[in-house]
mmCIF file of C-alpha atoms in Angstrom:
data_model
loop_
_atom_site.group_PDB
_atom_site.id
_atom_site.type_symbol
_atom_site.label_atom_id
_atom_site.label_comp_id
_atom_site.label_asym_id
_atom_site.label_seq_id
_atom_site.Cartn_x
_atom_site.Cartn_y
_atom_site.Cartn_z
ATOM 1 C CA UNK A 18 -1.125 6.873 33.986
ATOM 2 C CA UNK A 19 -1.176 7.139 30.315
ATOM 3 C CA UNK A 20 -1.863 4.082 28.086
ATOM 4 C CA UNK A 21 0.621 3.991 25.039
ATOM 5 C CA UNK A 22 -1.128 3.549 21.912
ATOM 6 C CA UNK A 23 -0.654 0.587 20.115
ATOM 7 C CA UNK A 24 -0.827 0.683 16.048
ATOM 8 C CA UNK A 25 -1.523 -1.717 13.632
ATOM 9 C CA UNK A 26 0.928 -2.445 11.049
ATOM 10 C CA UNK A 27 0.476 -2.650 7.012
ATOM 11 C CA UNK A 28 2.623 -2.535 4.520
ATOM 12 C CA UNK A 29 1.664 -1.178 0.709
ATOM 13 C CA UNK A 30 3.342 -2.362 -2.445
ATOM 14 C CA UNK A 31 4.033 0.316 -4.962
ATOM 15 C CA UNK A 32 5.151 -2.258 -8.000
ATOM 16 C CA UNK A 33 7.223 -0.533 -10.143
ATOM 17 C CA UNK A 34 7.248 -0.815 -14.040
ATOM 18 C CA UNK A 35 8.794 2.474 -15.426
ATOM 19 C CA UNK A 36 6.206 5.461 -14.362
ATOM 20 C CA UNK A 37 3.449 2.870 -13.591
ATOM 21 C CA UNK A 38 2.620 1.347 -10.463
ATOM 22 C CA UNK A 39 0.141 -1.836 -10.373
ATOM 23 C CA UNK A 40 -3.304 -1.430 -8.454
ATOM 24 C CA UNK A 41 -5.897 -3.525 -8.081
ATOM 25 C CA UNK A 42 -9.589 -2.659 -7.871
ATOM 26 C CA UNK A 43 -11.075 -3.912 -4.479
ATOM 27 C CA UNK A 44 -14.514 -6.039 -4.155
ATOM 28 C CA UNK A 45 -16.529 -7.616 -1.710
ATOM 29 C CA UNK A 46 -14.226 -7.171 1.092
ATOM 30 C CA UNK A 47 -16.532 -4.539 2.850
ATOM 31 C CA UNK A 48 -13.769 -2.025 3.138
ATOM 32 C CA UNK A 49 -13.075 0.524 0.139
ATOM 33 C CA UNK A 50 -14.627 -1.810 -2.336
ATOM 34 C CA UNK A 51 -15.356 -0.184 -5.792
ATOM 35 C CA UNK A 52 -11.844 1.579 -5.609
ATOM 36 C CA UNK A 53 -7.852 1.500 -6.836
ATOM 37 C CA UNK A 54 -5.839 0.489 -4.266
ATOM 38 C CA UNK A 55 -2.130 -1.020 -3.613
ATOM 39 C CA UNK A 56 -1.507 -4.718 -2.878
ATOM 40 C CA UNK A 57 -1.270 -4.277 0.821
ATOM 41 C CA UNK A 58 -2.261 -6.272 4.127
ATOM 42 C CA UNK A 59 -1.394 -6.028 7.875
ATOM 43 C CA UNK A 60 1.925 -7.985 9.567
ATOM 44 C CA UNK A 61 1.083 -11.407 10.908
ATOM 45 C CA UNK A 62 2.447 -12.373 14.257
ATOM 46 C CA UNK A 63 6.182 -12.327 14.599
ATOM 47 C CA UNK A 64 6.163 -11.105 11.062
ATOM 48 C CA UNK A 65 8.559 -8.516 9.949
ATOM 49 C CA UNK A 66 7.351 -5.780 7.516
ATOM 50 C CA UNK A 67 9.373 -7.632 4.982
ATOM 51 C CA UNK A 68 7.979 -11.022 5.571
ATOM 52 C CA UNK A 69 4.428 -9.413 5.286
ATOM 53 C CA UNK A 70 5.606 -7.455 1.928
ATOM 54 C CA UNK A 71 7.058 -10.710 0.705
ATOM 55 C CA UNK A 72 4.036 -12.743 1.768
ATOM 56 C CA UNK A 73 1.188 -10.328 0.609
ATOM 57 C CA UNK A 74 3.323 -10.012 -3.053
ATOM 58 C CA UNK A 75 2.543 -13.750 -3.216
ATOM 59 C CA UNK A 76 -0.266 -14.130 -1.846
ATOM 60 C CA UNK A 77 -2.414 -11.077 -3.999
ATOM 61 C CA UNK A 78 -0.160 -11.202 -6.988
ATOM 62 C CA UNK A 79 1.392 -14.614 -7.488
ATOM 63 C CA UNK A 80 5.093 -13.376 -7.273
ATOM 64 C CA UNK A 81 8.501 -13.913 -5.879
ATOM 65 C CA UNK A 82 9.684 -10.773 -4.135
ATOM 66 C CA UNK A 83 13.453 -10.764 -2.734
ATOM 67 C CA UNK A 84 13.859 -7.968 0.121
ATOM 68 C CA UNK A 85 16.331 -6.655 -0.905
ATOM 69 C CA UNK A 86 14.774 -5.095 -3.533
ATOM 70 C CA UNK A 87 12.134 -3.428 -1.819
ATOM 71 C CA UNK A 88 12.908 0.564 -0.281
ATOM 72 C CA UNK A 89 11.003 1.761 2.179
ATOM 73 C CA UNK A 90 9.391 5.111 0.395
ATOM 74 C CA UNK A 91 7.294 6.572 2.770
ATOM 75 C CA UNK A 92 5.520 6.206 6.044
ATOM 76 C CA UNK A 93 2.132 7.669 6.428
ATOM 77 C CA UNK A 94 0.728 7.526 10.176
ATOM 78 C CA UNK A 95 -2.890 7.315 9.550
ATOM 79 C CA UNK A 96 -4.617 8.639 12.581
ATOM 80 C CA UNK A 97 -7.603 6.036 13.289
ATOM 81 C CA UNK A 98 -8.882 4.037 16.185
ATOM 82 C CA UNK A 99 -6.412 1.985 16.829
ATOM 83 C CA UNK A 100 -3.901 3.871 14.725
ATOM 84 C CA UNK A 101 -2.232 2.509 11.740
ATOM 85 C CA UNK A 102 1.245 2.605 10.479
ATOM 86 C CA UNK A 103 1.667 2.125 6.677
ATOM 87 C CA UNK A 104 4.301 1.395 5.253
ATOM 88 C CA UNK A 105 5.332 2.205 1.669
ATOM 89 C CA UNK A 106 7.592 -0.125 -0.275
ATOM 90 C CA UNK A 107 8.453 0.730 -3.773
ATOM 91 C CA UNK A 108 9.637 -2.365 -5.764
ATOM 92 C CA UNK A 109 11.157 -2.557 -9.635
ATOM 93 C CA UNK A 110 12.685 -6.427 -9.550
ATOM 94 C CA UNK A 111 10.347 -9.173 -9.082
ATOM 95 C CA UNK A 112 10.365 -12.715 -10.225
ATOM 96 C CA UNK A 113 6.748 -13.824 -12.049
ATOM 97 C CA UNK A 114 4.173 -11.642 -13.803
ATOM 98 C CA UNK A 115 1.399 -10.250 -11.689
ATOM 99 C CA UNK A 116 -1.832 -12.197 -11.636
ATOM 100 C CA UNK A 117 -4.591 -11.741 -10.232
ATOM 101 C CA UNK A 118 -4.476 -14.104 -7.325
ATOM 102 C CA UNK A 119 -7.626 -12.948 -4.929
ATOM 103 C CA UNK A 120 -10.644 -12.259 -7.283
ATOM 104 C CA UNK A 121 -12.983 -12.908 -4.768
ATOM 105 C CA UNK A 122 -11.424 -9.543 -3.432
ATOM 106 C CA UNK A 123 -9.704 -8.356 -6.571
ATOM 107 C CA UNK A 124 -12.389 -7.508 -9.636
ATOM 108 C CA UNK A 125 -9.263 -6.167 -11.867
ATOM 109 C CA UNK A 126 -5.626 -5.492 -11.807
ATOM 110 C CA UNK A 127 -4.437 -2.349 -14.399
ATOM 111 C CA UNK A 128 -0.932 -0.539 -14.670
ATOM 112 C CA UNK A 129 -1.601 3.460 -13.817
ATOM 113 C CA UNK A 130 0.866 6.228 -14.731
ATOM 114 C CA UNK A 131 2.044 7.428 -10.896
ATOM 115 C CA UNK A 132 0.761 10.714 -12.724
ATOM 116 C CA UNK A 133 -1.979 10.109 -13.752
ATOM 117 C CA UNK A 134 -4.234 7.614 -11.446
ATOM 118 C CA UNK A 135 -7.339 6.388 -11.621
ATOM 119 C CA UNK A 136 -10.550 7.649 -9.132
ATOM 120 C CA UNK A 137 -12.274 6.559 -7.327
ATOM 121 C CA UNK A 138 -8.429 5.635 -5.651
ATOM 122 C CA UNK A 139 -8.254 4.968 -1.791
ATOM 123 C CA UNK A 140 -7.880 8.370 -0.399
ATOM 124 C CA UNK A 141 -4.772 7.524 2.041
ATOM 125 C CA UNK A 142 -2.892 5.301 -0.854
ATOM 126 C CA UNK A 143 -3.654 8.595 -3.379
ATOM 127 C CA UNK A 144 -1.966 10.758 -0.614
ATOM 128 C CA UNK A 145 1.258 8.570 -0.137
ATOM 129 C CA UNK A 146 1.997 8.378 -4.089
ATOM 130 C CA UNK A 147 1.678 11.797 -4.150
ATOM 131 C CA UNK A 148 4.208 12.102 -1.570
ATOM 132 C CA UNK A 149 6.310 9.612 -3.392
ATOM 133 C CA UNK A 150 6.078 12.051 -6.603
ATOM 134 C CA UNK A 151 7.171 15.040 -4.362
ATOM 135 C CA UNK A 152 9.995 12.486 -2.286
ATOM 136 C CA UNK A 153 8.555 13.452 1.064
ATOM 137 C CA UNK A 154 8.810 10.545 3.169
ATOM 138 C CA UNK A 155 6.350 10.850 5.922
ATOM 139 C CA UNK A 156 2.990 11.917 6.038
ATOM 140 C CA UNK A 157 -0.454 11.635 8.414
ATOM 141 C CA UNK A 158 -3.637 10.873 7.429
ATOM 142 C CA UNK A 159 -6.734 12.279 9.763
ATOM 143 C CA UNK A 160 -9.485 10.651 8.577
ATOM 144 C CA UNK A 161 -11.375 9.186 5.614
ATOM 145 C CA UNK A 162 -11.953 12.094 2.944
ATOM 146 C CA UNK A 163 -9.328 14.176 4.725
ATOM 147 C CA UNK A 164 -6.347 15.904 3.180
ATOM 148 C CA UNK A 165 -2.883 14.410 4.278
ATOM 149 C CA UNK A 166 -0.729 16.774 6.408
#
């Protein structure tokens, strides 16, 4: 009998202010540190990809996000063991200005043109605003270093 694969969930914030999305660069975490990534983190729980989106905004950034005003942008199935499902929520209404609420695992936050991002960026989270540019909405990720399909 075949065992279903069970994924783990994250959801990405792409905060939106005109052309530029807010990334933060990642430290002492052991995972990716050194490079640009999204505010992101992995559901809680009974948590709800909005509850998590809602949570993380506050928790990394210091603001108030209302779900409605997050859209669901793109999914990118990232092909790992256990896989991961990321989520891609693109918001452009928030209540607060972005702080810097983590820097033991946050050295700097900086606004990037979505054309024109920094390296080194986290490969997977380079691939999914690329999509976003081109307004595909799915995509899979092999493995680190890999070109999305």
């Amino acid at each position: 009998m075949k065992h279903r694969a069970q994924a783990i969930v994250a959801v990405h914030l792409i905060l939106r202010r005109g052309d530029d999305v807010l990334l933060g660069l990642r430290i002492g975490t052991g995972w990716s540190d050194g490079c640009w990534h999204l505010p992101a983190g992995h559901l809680e729980a009974g948590e709800s990809p909005l509850d998590a989106l809602v949570r993380e905004s506050a928790e990394e950034l210091g603001l108030t996000l209302d779900p409605a005003h997050a859209e669901l942008v793109h999914l990118l199935h990232y092909h790992e063991s256990p896989p991961r499902l990321n989520l891609f929520f693109q918001v452009r209404q928030w209540s607060g200005s972005p702080v810097n609420a983590e820097p033991d695992k946050c050295a700097d936050l900086h606004w990037f043109s979505l054309r024109k991002l920094p390296t080194p960026l986290v490969g997977y989270a380079g691939a999914a605003l690329a999509r976003l540019r081109d307004g595909t909405p799915y995509s899979e990720w092999a493995e680190a270093g890999s070109a999305a399909r």
